[in-house]
Coordinates of N, CA and C in Angstrom, one line a residue:
C1 N 0.5 -1.4 -0.1 CA -0.2 0.0 0.0 C 0.9 1.2 -0.4
K2 N 0.4 2.2 -0.5 CA 1.3 3.4 -0.9 C 0.6 4.6 -1.0
S3 N 1.0 5.9 -0.5 CA 0.4 7.4 -0.5 C 0.3 7.8 -1.9
T4 N 1.5 7.4 -2.4 CA 1.6 8.3 -3.7 C 1.6 7.4 -5.1
H5 N 1.5 8.0 -6.3 CA 1.9 7.2 -7.4 C 3.4 6.7 -7.5
N6 N 4.3 7.1 -6.7 CA 5.6 6.4 -7.0 C 5.9 5.2 -6.6
N7 N 6.4 4.5 -7.6 CA 6.5 2.8 -7.4 C 7.8 2.7 -6.3
G8 N 8.0 1.4 -6.3 CA 9.1 1.2 -5.2 C 9.1 0.6 -3.9
N9 N 8.8 -0.7 -3.7 CA 8.7 -1.5 -2.3 C 9.4 -0.7 -1.0
S10 N 10.6 -0.5 -1.1 CA 11.5 0.1 0.0 C 10.6 1.7 0.3
S11 N 10.6 2.4 -0.5 CA 9.7 3.7 -0.4 C 8.2 3.1 0.3
N12 N 7.8 2.3 -0.4 CA 6.2 2.0 0.6 C 6.1 1.5 1.8
V13 N 7.1 0.7 2.1 CA 8.0 0.4 3.3 C 7.7 1.1 4.2
H14 N 8.9 2.2 3.7 CA 9.2 3.5 5.0 C 7.8 4.0 4.7
H15 N 7.5 4.5 4.2 CA 5.9 5.2 4.4 C 5.1 4.5 5.2
H16 N 4.6 3.7 5.2 CA 3.5 2.8 5.8 C 4.4 2.9 7.5
H17 N 5.5 2.6 7.6 CA 6.1 2.5 9.3 C 6.1 4.1 9.7
Q18 N 6.4 5.1 9.0 CA 6.2 6.3 9.2 C 5.2 7.1 9.5
Q19 N 4.1 6.6 9.0 CA 3.1 7.2 8.5 C 2.3 7.8 10.1
Q20 N 2.6 7.1 11.2 CA 2.1 7.7 12.4 C 2.8 8.7 12.8
Q21 N 4.2 9.0 12.8 CA 5.2 10.0 13.2 C 5.0 11.3 11.9
Q22 N 4.1 11.1 10.9 CA 4.0 12.1 10.5 C 2.7 12.8 10.5
P23 N 2.6 14.2 10.7 CA 1.4 14.8 10.7 C 0.4 15.1 9.3
F24 N 1.0 14.8 8.2 CA 0.4 14.5 7.4 C 0.7 13.4 6.3
F25 N -0.4 13.1 5.4 CA -0.4 12.1 4.9 C 0.4 12.5 3.5
L26 N 0.3 13.7 2.8 CA 1.1 14.2 1.8 C 2.7 14.8 2.1
P27 N 3.7 14.8 1.0 CA 4.5 15.7 1.6 C 4.3 17.4 0.9
P28 N 5.1 18.4 1.4 CA 4.6 19.5 1.1 C 4.4 19.4 -0.5
K29 N 3.5 20.6 -0.8 CA 3.0 20.6 -2.1 C 4.5 21.4 -3.2
N30 N 4.8 20.4 -4.2 CA 5.7 20.7 -5.0 C 5.2 22.4 -6.0
K31 N 5.7 23.2 -5.9 CA 5.7 24.4 -6.3 C 5.3 24.6 -7.9
K32 N 5.7 23.7 -8.5 CA 5.5 24.0 -10.0 C 3.7 23.2 -10.0
Y33 N 3.0 23.2 -9.1 CA 1.7 22.5 -9.2 C 0.5 24.0 -9.0
P34 N -0.6 24.1 -9.5 CA -1.4 25.2 -9.1 C -1.8 25.3 -7.4
K35 N -2.0 26.5 -7.0 CA -2.3 26.7 -5.5 C -3.1 26.0 -4.9
K36 N -4.4 25.5 -5.7 CA -5.2 24.6 -5.0 C -5.3 23.2 -5.3
T37 N -6.3 22.3 -4.4 CA -5.8 21.1 -4.7 C -7.0 20.2 -4.8
L38 N -7.1 19.4 -5.9 CA -8.6 19.2 -5.9 C -8.6 17.4 -5.6
I39 N -9.0 17.2 -4.8 CA -8.9 15.9 -4.3 C -10.3 14.9 -4.6
L40 N -9.9 14.0 -5.4 CA -10.9 13.2 -6.2 C -11.2 11.8 -5.5
D41 N -12.4 11.6 -5.9 CA -13.0 10.0 -5.1 C -12.6 9.2 -6.4
L42 N -12.7 8.1 -6.2 CA -12.4 6.9 -7.7 C -14.0 6.3 -8.2
D43 N -14.3 5.2 -7.2 CA -15.4 4.8 -7.8 C -16.7 5.4 -7.2
E44 N -17.4 5.2 -8.6 CA -18.9 6.0 -8.6 C -18.6 7.4 -8.8
T45 N -17.6 7.8 -9.0 CA -17.5 9.3 -8.8 C -16.6 9.7 -10.4
L46 N -15.4 8.7 -10.7 CA -14.8 8.6 -12.3 C -14.9 7.3 -13.0
V47 N -15.4 6.3 -12.3 CA -15.0 5.2 -12.7 C -16.7 4.1 -11.9
H48 N -16.6 3.1 -12.7 CA -17.6 1.9 -11.9 C -16.9 0.8 -12.5
S49 N -16.7 -0.4 -11.2 CA -15.9 -1.3 -11.4 C -17.2 -2.5 -11.0
S50 N -16.6 -3.6 -11.0 CA -17.8 -4.7 -10.6 C -16.7 -6.0 -10.9
F51 N -16.8 -7.2 -9.8 CA -16.6 -8.3 -10.3 C -17.3 -9.1 -11.0
K52 N -18.2 -9.1 -11.6 CA -19.2 -9.7 -12.1 C -19.0 -8.8 -13.5
P53 N -19.0 -9.9 -14.4 CA -18.8 -9.2 -15.7 C -20.2 -8.5 -16.7
F54 N -19.8 -7.3 -17.6 CA -20.8 -6.6 -17.8 C -21.8 -7.3 -18.9
P55 N -22.6 -6.4 -19.6 CA -23.6 -7.2 -20.8 C -22.6 -6.6 -22.0
F56 N -21.5 -5.8 -21.8 CA -20.9 -5.1 -22.8 C -19.3 -5.2 -22.4
K57 N -18.8 -4.7 -23.2 CA -17.1 -4.9 -23.2 C -16.9 -3.9 -22.1
P58 N -16.1 -3.7 -21.0 CA -15.7 -3.1 -20.3 C -14.8 -2.0 -20.9
D59 N -14.2 -1.2 -20.1 CA -13.2 -0.2 -20.6 C -12.0 -0.5 -20.2
I60 N -11.8 -1.3 -19.2 CA -10.7 -1.7 -18.4 C -11.2 -2.9 -17.6
S61 N -10.1 -4.0 -18.0 CA -10.1 -5.5 -17.1 C -8.7 -5.7 -16.6
L62 N -9.1 -5.8 -15.1 CA -8.2 -5.7 -14.2 C -8.2 -7.3 -13.7
H63 N -6.7 -7.7 -13.3 CA -6.4 -8.6 -12.8 C -5.4 -8.6 -11.4
I64 N -6.2 -8.6 -10.3 CA -5.6 -7.9 -9.2 C -5.5 -9.2 -8.0
V65 N -4.7 -8.9 -7.0 CA -4.7 -9.8 -6.1 C -4.9 -9.0 -4.5
V66 N -6.0 -9.6 -3.9 CA -5.9 -9.3 -2.6 C -6.2 -9.7 -1.4
D67 N -5.0 -9.8 -0.7 CA -4.8 -10.9 0.4 C -4.8 -12.1 -0.2
T68 N -3.8 -12.5 -1.1 CA -3.3 -13.6 -2.0 C -4.7 -14.3 -2.7
R69 N -5.6 -13.6 -2.9 CA -6.6 -14.0 -3.9 C -6.7 -13.2 -5.0
T70 N -6.5 -13.7 -6.4 CA -6.9 -13.2 -7.5 C -8.3 -12.8 -7.9
H71 N -8.5 -11.6 -8.1 CA -10.0 -11.5 -8.9 C -9.6 -10.6 -10.1
N72 N -10.9 -11.2 -11.2 CA -11.2 -10.6 -12.0 C -12.0 -9.0 -11.9
V73 N -11.4 -7.6 -12.6 CA -12.1 -6.3 -12.0 C -12.5 -6.0 -13.5
N74 N -13.9 -5.9 -13.6 CA -14.2 -4.9 -14.9 C -14.8 -3.3 -14.4
V75 N -14.1 -2.9 -15.5 CA -14.3 -1.3 -15.0 C -14.8 -0.7 -16.2
L76 N -16.0 0.5 -16.1 CA -16.4 0.9 -16.9 C -15.7 2.6 -16.3
K77 N -15.3 3.5 -17.4 CA -15.2 5.2 -17.3 C -16.1 5.5 -17.6
R78 N -16.4 7.2 -16.3 CA -17.2 7.9 -16.7 C -17.2 8.8 -17.6
P79 N -17.9 8.8 -18.8 CA -18.0 9.6 -19.9 C -17.1 11.3 -19.6
F80 N -16.1 11.5 -20.5 CA -15.5 12.6 -20.4 C -14.7 12.4 -19.2
V81 N -14.5 11.2 -18.7 CA -13.1 11.8 -17.6 C -12.0 11.8 -17.8
N82 N -10.9 11.0 -18.9 CA -10.1 11.7 -19.5 C -9.5 13.1 -19.6
E83 N -10.8 14.0 -20.2 CA -10.9 15.1 -20.4 C -11.3 15.7 -19.1
F84 N -11.5 15.6 -18.2 CA -12.0 16.1 -17.1 C -10.9 16.1 -16.1
L85 N -9.9 14.9 -16.4 CA -8.7 14.8 -15.5 C -7.5 15.9 -16.0
S86 N -7.6 15.8 -17.3 CA -6.8 17.0 -18.2 C -6.8 18.4 -18.1
R87 N -8.6 18.7 -17.9 CA -8.6 20.0 -17.8 C -8.6 20.6 -16.2
M88 N -8.8 19.9 -15.4 CA -8.2 19.9 -14.0 C -7.2 19.9 -13.8
A89 N -6.4 19.1 -14.7 CA -4.7 19.6 -13.9 C -3.6 20.6 -14.7
L90 N -4.7 21.6 -15.5 CA -4.3 23.1 -15.5 C -4.5 24.0 -14.2
F91 N -5.6 23.7 -13.3 CA -6.3 24.6 -12.7 C -5.8 23.7 -10.9
Y92 N -5.7 22.6 -10.9 CA -5.2 22.3 -9.7 C -4.1 21.0 -9.5
E93 N -3.6 20.8 -8.1 CA -2.8 19.9 -7.8 C -3.9 18.7 -7.7
L94 N -4.0 17.5 -8.5 CA -4.6 16.6 -8.6 C -4.4 15.6 -7.3
V95 N -5.0 15.2 -6.9 CA -4.7 14.1 -5.6 C -6.2 12.7 -5.5
I96 N -5.7 11.3 -6.1 CA -6.8 10.6 -5.2 C -7.4 10.0 -4.0
F97 N -8.3 10.1 -3.7 CA -8.5 9.8 -2.4 C -9.5 8.8 -2.2
T98 N -9.5 7.2 -2.4 CA -10.2 6.4 -2.4 C -10.3 5.6 -1.0
A99 N -11.7 5.2 -0.8 CA -11.8 4.2 0.2 C -11.7 2.6 -0.1
S100 N -11.4 2.5 -1.5 CA -10.8 1.3 -2.1 C -9.3 0.7 -1.4
V101 N -9.2 -0.2 -1.8 CA -7.7 -0.8 -1.4 C -6.7 -0.3 -2.7
A102 N -5.6 -0.4 -2.1 CA -4.6 -0.4 -2.8 C -4.3 -1.3 -4.2
P103 N -4.4 -2.6 -3.7 CA -4.3 -3.4 -4.8 C -5.3 -3.1 -5.7
Y104 N -6.2 -2.8 -5.9 CA -7.3 -2.5 -6.8 C -7.4 -1.3 -7.8
A105 N -6.9 -0.1 -6.5 CA -6.8 1.6 -7.0 C -5.7 1.8 -7.9
N106 N -4.2 1.1 -7.3 CA -3.2 1.3 -8.0 C -3.0 0.6 -9.5
P107 N -3.4 -0.2 -9.6 CA -3.4 -0.6 -11.2 C -4.2 -0.2 -12.2
L108 N -5.7 0.5 -11.4 CA -6.6 0.8 -12.4 C -6.4 2.0 -12.5
L109 N -5.5 2.9 -11.5 CA -4.7 4.5 -11.7 C -4.2 4.6 -12.8
D110 N -3.2 3.7 -12.8 CA -1.7 3.3 -13.8 C -2.4 3.4 -15.5
I111 N -3.4 3.0 -15.6 CA -4.4 3.0 -16.7 C -5.1 4.2 -16.9
L112 N -5.6 4.4 -15.9 CA -7.1 5.9 -16.4 C -6.4 6.8 -16.3
D113 N -5.2 7.2 -15.3 CA -4.3 8.5 -15.9 C -3.3 8.3 -16.7
N114 N -4.0 8.5 -18.0 CA -3.0 8.0 -19.0 C -2.0 9.2 -19.7
H115 N -2.3 10.5 -19.0 CA -1.4 11.6 -18.9 C -0.3 11.8 -17.8
K116 N -0.7 10.8 -16.6 CA 0.2 10.9 -15.8 C -0.1 12.3 -15.1
V117 N -1.5 12.8 -14.7 CA -1.6 14.2 -13.9 C -1.9 14.4 -12.8
I118 N -2.1 12.6 -12.3 CA -2.4 12.7 -10.9 C -1.2 12.8 -9.7
S119 N -1.3 13.9 -9.0 CA 0.1 14.0 -8.0 C -0.1 12.9 -7.0
H120 N -0.9 12.2 -6.4 CA -0.7 11.6 -5.2 C -1.9 10.6 -5.5
R121 N -1.9 9.5 -4.4 CA -2.9 8.7 -4.4 C -3.1 8.3 -2.8
L122 N -4.2 8.7 -2.1 CA -4.6 7.9 -0.9 C -5.6 7.2 -1.3
F123 N -5.9 6.2 0.1 CA -6.5 4.6 -0.2 C -7.0 4.5 1.1
R124 N -7.7 3.2 1.3 CA -8.7 3.1 2.8 C -8.1 3.3 3.7
Q125 N -6.5 2.6 3.9 CA -5.4 3.0 5.0 C -5.7 4.4 5.6
H126 N -5.8 5.2 4.8 CA -5.7 6.8 5.0 C -7.1 7.3 5.6
C127 N -8.3 6.5 5.5 CA -9.0 6.9 5.8 C -9.8 6.5 7.5
V128 N -10.5 7.3 7.9 CA -11.1 6.9 9.1 C -12.5 5.7 9.4
N129 N -12.1 5.1 9.9 CA -13.3 3.9 10.0 C -14.0 4.4 11.2
T130 N -15.2 4.5 10.8 CA -16.3 5.0 11.8 C -17.2 4.2 11.6
S131 N -17.6 3.1 12.3 CA -19.0 2.4 12.3 C -18.8 1.4 10.9
G132 N -17.7 1.0 10.4 CA -17.9 0.4 9.2 C -17.9 1.9 7.8
L133 N -18.2 2.9 8.2 CA -17.9 4.0 7.2 C -16.8 4.3 7.2
Y134 N -16.4 4.2 5.9 CA -14.9 5.3 5.5 C -14.7 6.7 5.5
I135 N -14.2 7.5 6.6 CA -14.3 8.9 6.6 C -13.0 9.4 5.8
K136 N -13.2 10.3 4.8 CA -11.7 11.2 4.3 C -11.3 12.5 5.3
N137 N -10.7 12.5 6.2 CA -10.4 13.8 7.0 C -9.5 14.3 6.3
L138 N -9.8 15.7 5.5 CA -9.1 16.3 4.7 C -8.1 17.0 5.4
R139 N -8.3 17.1 6.7 CA -7.3 17.8 7.7 C -5.9 17.2 8.2
K140 N -5.9 15.8 7.4 CA -4.9 14.8 7.5 C -4.2 15.0 6.4
V141 N -4.7 15.5 5.1 CA -4.2 15.8 4.0 C -2.5 16.1 3.7
G142 N -2.6 17.4 4.4 CA -1.3 18.2 4.4 C -1.6 19.7 3.2
R143 N -3.1 19.8 3.4 CA -2.9 21.1 2.5 C -4.0 22.4 3.0
D144 N -3.2 23.3 2.6 CA -4.7 24.6 3.1 C -5.7 24.4 3.3
M145 N -7.0 24.1 4.1 CA -8.1 24.2 3.9 C -8.9 24.8 3.2
K146 N -8.3 26.0 3.1 CA -9.3 27.4 2.0 C -8.7 26.9 0.7
N147 N -8.0 26.2 0.5 CA -7.6 25.7 -1.1 C -7.6 24.1 -1.5
M148 N -8.4 23.7 -0.6 CA -8.9 22.3 -0.7 C -10.4 21.9 -1.1
I149 N -10.6 20.8 -2.3 CA -12.0 20.7 -2.4 C -11.8 18.8 -2.6
I150 N -12.9 18.6 -2.2 CA -13.3 17.2 -2.4 C -14.0 16.8 -3.4
L151 N -14.0 15.9 -4.4 CA -15.1 16.1 -5.4 C -15.5 14.4 -5.0
D152 N -16.4 14.1 -4.5 CA -17.4 13.0 -4.3 C -18.7 12.7 -4.5
N153 N -18.9 11.3 -4.4 CA -20.2 10.9 -4.8 C -20.8 10.8 -3.4
N154 N -19.9 10.5 -2.6 CA -21.1 10.2 -1.2 C -20.6 10.9 -0.3
P155 N -21.6 12.1 0.2 CA -21.3 13.3 1.3 C -20.4 12.4 2.3
I156 N -20.8 11.5 3.0 CA -20.6 10.6 4.0 C -18.8 10.7 4.2
S157 N -18.4 10.6 3.2 CA -16.7 10.6 3.3 C -16.5 11.5 3.4
Y158 N -17.0 12.9 3.2 CA -16.4 14.1 3.6 C -17.1 14.9 5.1
V159 N -17.7 14.0 5.4 CA -18.5 14.5 6.4 C -18.0 15.3 7.9
F160 N -16.6 15.0 7.5 CA -15.6 15.9 8.6 C -15.7 17.5 8.3
N161 N -15.4 17.4 6.9 CA -15.1 18.9 5.8 C -15.9 18.9 5.0
K162 N -17.2 19.1 5.6 CA -18.6 19.7 4.7 C -18.1 21.0 3.7
E163 N -17.7 21.8 4.4 CA -17.4 23.2 4.0 C -16.4 22.6 2.8
N164 N -15.5 21.9 2.5 CA -14.9 21.5 1.4 C -15.2 20.4 0.6
G165 N -16.8 20.2 0.5 CA -17.0 18.9 0.0 C -18.3 19.5 -1.2
V166 N -17.6 18.8 -2.6 CA -18.8 19.4 -3.6 C -19.1 17.9 -4.3
P167 N -20.5 17.4 -4.1 CA -21.0 16.6 -4.5 C -21.4 16.4 -5.8
I168 N -21.3 14.9 -6.3 CA -21.4 14.7 -8.0 C -22.1 13.8 -8.0
P169 N -23.5 13.3 -8.5 CA -24.2 12.3 -8.6 C -23.5 10.9 -9.0
T170 N -23.7 10.1 -8.2 CA -23.3 8.5 -8.5 C -23.5 8.0 -9.9
W171 N -22.2 7.6 -10.2 CA -22.7 7.1 -11.5 C -22.3 5.8 -11.8
K172 N -22.9 4.7 -12.4 CA -22.6 3.6 -12.9 C -22.6 2.6 -14.0
S173 N -23.4 3.5 -14.9 CA -23.4 2.5 -16.6 C -24.0 3.7 -17.3
D174 N -24.4 4.8 -17.2 CA -24.9 5.8 -17.9 C -24.0 6.0 -18.9
R175 N -23.9 5.9 -20.5 CA -23.1 6.3 -21.3 C -23.3 8.0 -22.1
N176 N -24.8 8.6 -21.5 CA -25.1 9.9 -21.8 C -24.9 10.7 -20.6
D177 N -23.9 10.4 -19.5 CA -23.7 11.4 -18.3 C -22.8 12.1 -18.6
K178 N -23.0 13.3 -18.2 CA -22.0 14.4 -18.7 C -21.8 15.6 -17.4
E179 N -22.0 14.8 -16.4 CA -22.2 15.4 -15.2 C -20.2 16.1 -14.5
L180 N -19.6 15.5 -15.5 CA -18.0 15.6 -15.3 C -17.6 16.9 -16.3
L181 N -18.4 16.9 -17.7 CA -18.6 18.1 -18.2 C -19.0 19.6 -17.6
K182 N -20.2 19.2 -17.1 CA -21.1 20.3 -16.4 C -20.8 21.0 -15.3
I183 N -19.6 20.0 -14.5 CA -19.0 20.5 -13.3 C -17.6 21.3 -14.1
M184 N -17.2 21.3 -14.5 CA -15.8 21.7 -15.1 C -15.7 23.2 -14.6
P185 N -16.9 23.8 -15.4 CA -16.7 25.8 -15.0 C -16.8 26.2 -13.7
F186 N -17.5 25.2 -12.6 CA -17.9 25.5 -11.3 C -16.4 25.2 -10.8
L187 N -15.5 24.1 -11.1 CA -14.4 23.8 -10.5 C -12.8 24.8 -11.1
E188 N -13.1 25.6 -12.4 CA -12.3 26.3 -12.7 C -12.7 27.6 -11.9
Y189 N -13.7 27.5 -12.0 CA -14.1 29.3 -11.2 C -13.4 28.9 -9.2
L190 N -13.7 27.7 -8.9 CA -13.4 27.7 -7.6 C -11.8 27.7 -7.5
S191 N -11.0 27.8 -8.4 CA -9.8 27.4 -8.6 C -9.1 29.1 -8.5
K192 N -9.7 29.8 -8.8 CA -9.6 31.4 -8.4 C -10.0 31.9 -7.0
V193 N -10.9 31.4 -6.4 CA -11.4 32.1 -5.4 C -10.3 32.2 -4.1
D194 N -10.6 32.8 -3.4 CA -9.4 33.0 -1.9 C -9.6 32.3 -1.2
D195 N -10.9 31.7 -0.5 CA -11.7 30.3 -0.2 C -12.4 29.7 -0.5
V196 N -12.0 28.5 -0.6 CA -13.2 27.7 -1.5 C -14.3 27.4 -0.8
R197 N -14.0 27.5 0.9 CA -15.3 27.3 1.8 C -16.3 28.0 1.6
N198 N -16.2 29.6 1.4 CA -16.8 30.1 1.3 C -17.8 30.1 0.4
I199 N -17.6 29.7 -1.1 CA -18.5 29.2 -2.2 C -19.3 27.9 -2.0
V200 N -18.4 27.4 -1.5 CA -19.0 25.8 -1.3 C -20.5 26.1 -0.2
K201 N -20.4 26.7 0.7 CA -21.3 26.8 1.6 C -22.5 27.9 0.8
Q202 N -22.2 28.3 0.1 CA -23.1 29.4 -0.8 C -23.8 28.3 -2.2
V203 N -23.2 27.5 -2.6 CA -24.0 26.7 -3.8 C -24.2 25.3 -3.5
V204 N -23.7 24.7 -2.6 CA -23.8 23.3 -1.9 C -25.1 23.5 -1.3
K205 N -26.0 22.9 -1.6 CA -27.5 22.7 -0.5 C -28.1 21.2 -0.5
N206 N -28.4 20.9 0.5 CA -28.9 19.4 0.7 C -28.0 18.3 -0.3
N207 N -26.6 18.4 -0.2 CA -25.8 17.5 -0.7 C -26.0 17.7 -2.6
S208 N -26.5 18.7 -2.9 CA -26.4 19.0 -4.2 C -26.1 20.3 -4.8
I209 N -25.4 20.3 -6.2 CA -25.3 21.8 -6.3 C -26.3 22.8 -7.2
D210 N -26.3 24.1 -6.5 CA -27.1 24.9 -7.1 C -26.7 25.5 -8.5
Y211 N -27.0 25.3 -9.5 CA -26.3 25.4 -10.5 C -27.0 26.7 -11.2
N212 N -28.0 26.9 -10.7 CA -28.6 28.7 -10.7 C -27.3 29.6 -10.5
E213 N -27.0 29.4 -9.3 CA -26.2 29.7 -8.2 C -24.9 29.8 -8.7
V214 N -24.0 29.0 -9.1 CA -23.2 28.7 -9.9 C -23.0 29.6 -10.9
N215 N -24.1 29.7 -11.9 CA -24.0 30.4 -13.4 C -24.0 31.7 -12.8
K216 N -24.9 32.3 -11.7 CA -24.5 33.8 -11.1 C -23.1 33.9 -10.7
L217 N -22.5 33.5 -10.5 CA -21.2 33.5 -9.8 C -20.2 33.8 -11.1
I218 N -20.4 32.8 -12.0 CA -19.3 32.6 -13.1 C -20.0 33.8 -14.2
Q219 N -21.4 34.1 -14.0 CA -21.9 35.5 -15.2 C -20.7 36.6 -14.2
S220 N -20.9 36.9 -13.0 CA -20.6 38.0 -12.5 C -18.8 38.1 -13.0
D221 N -18.0 37.0 -12.9 CA -16.9 36.7 -12.6 C -16.6 37.2 -14.3
N222 N -17.1 36.4 -15.2 CA -17.2 36.7 -16.6 C -17.3 38.5 -16.8
S223 N -18.3 38.9 -16.2 CA -18.1 40.7 -16.7 C -16.8 41.0 -15.9
S224 N -16.7 40.7 -14.4 CA -15.7 41.7 -13.8 C -14.5 41.3 -14.2
S225 N -14.1 40.1 -15.2 CA -12.6 39.7 -15.9 C -12.5 40.5 -17.2
S226 N -13.5 41.1 -18.1 CA -13.7 41.2 -19.1 C -14.3 40.4 -20.0
G227 N -14.1 39.0 -20.3 CA -14.5 38.0 -21.1 C -13.4 37.3 -21.0
S228 N -12.4 37.1 -20.0 CA -11.2 36.1 -19.7 C -11.5 35.0 -19.6
N229 N -12.8 34.6 -19.5 CA -13.4 32.9 -19.2 C -14.0 32.6 -20.3
K230 N -13.8 33.0 -21.8 CA -14.6 32.7 -22.8 C -14.8 30.9 -22.9
N231 N -13.5 30.2 -22.2 CA -13.2 28.7 -22.4 C -14.9 28.4 -21.5
Y232 N -15.6 29.1 -20.8 CA -16.8 28.4 -20.0 C -17.3 27.8 -21.0
N233 N -18.0 27.8 -22.0 CA -19.3 27.6 -22.3 C -19.1 26.2 -23.3
K234 N -17.4 25.8 -23.7 CA -17.1 25.1 -24.3 C -17.2 24.1 -23.5
H235 N -17.7 23.6 -21.9 CA -16.9 23.1 -21.4 C -18.2 22.6 -20.4
R236 N -19.5 23.2 -20.9 CA -20.8 23.1 -19.8 C -21.4 21.4 -20.1
G237 N -21.3 21.1 -21.4 CA -21.9 19.6 -21.2 C -23.5 19.8 -21.9
D238 N -24.0 20.5 -20.8 CA -25.5 20.1 -21.3 C -25.7 21.7 -21.8
G239 N -25.1 22.7 -22.2 CA -24.9 24.0 -22.3 C -25.6 25.0 -21.7
S240 N -25.9 24.4 -20.4 CA -26.6 25.7 -19.4 C -26.7 25.0 -18.1
Y241 N -26.9 25.8 -16.9 CA -26.9 25.4 -15.5 C -28.4 25.3 -14.7
N242 N -29.2 25.1 -16.2 CA -30.5 25.2 -15.5 C -31.1 24.0 -14.8
N243 N -30.4 23.2 -14.8 CA -30.9 21.8 -14.6 C -29.9 21.2 -12.9
N244 N -30.8 21.3 -11.9 CA -30.3 20.9 -10.8 C -30.0 19.5 -10.8
S245 N -28.8 18.8 -10.3 CA -28.6 17.2 -10.2 C -27.8 17.0 -8.9

């Protein structure tokens, strides 16, 4: 198990034994990365995986070993996931934080992250197990809370840090899904604000994004920046923010 994408057994063992002594999961941010950090959930946010075969060809097939047992895992990629990752890497340091185990998540991410834009990986071992629920405590990540967002389909995952949580509908197989496209302009907007928590409180209501409110913020930003954000329309997916989801 490891917390970053760097391979090497010796470093993995070192990290595992030193983790209790380190205050944070991640090393200090490399200055080459943007100021803000986007924490991304994996399953049902970016992909959907199953031990059972799908009625159609999976996007990715894995053969993994967990606790000495070999498993075949079939994986579907959420529509536009690769475009989403490439685009968000222009605005954020990208970190995967999954409640899944590393022997599954690592080989999947090795394939999914084909442009190598994900900086770090955090797994189940980094979650807080509360009554069988795996909670992601963002205060242990090692980034300024005002500059960090988590995108996750399960609000329970970030219950300790609701003011940093951005929800996205659960995805399993809908090939017409456009949620990743739809949310990109909002995340681009968040990358420029002083404190993401103030905006999240304003637009996230009942574990859902109020896209009407988001649209007002972006329109206001467009006006004040004299059209410097013309790329927004290109990435809206459904062409508007009129549909709450």
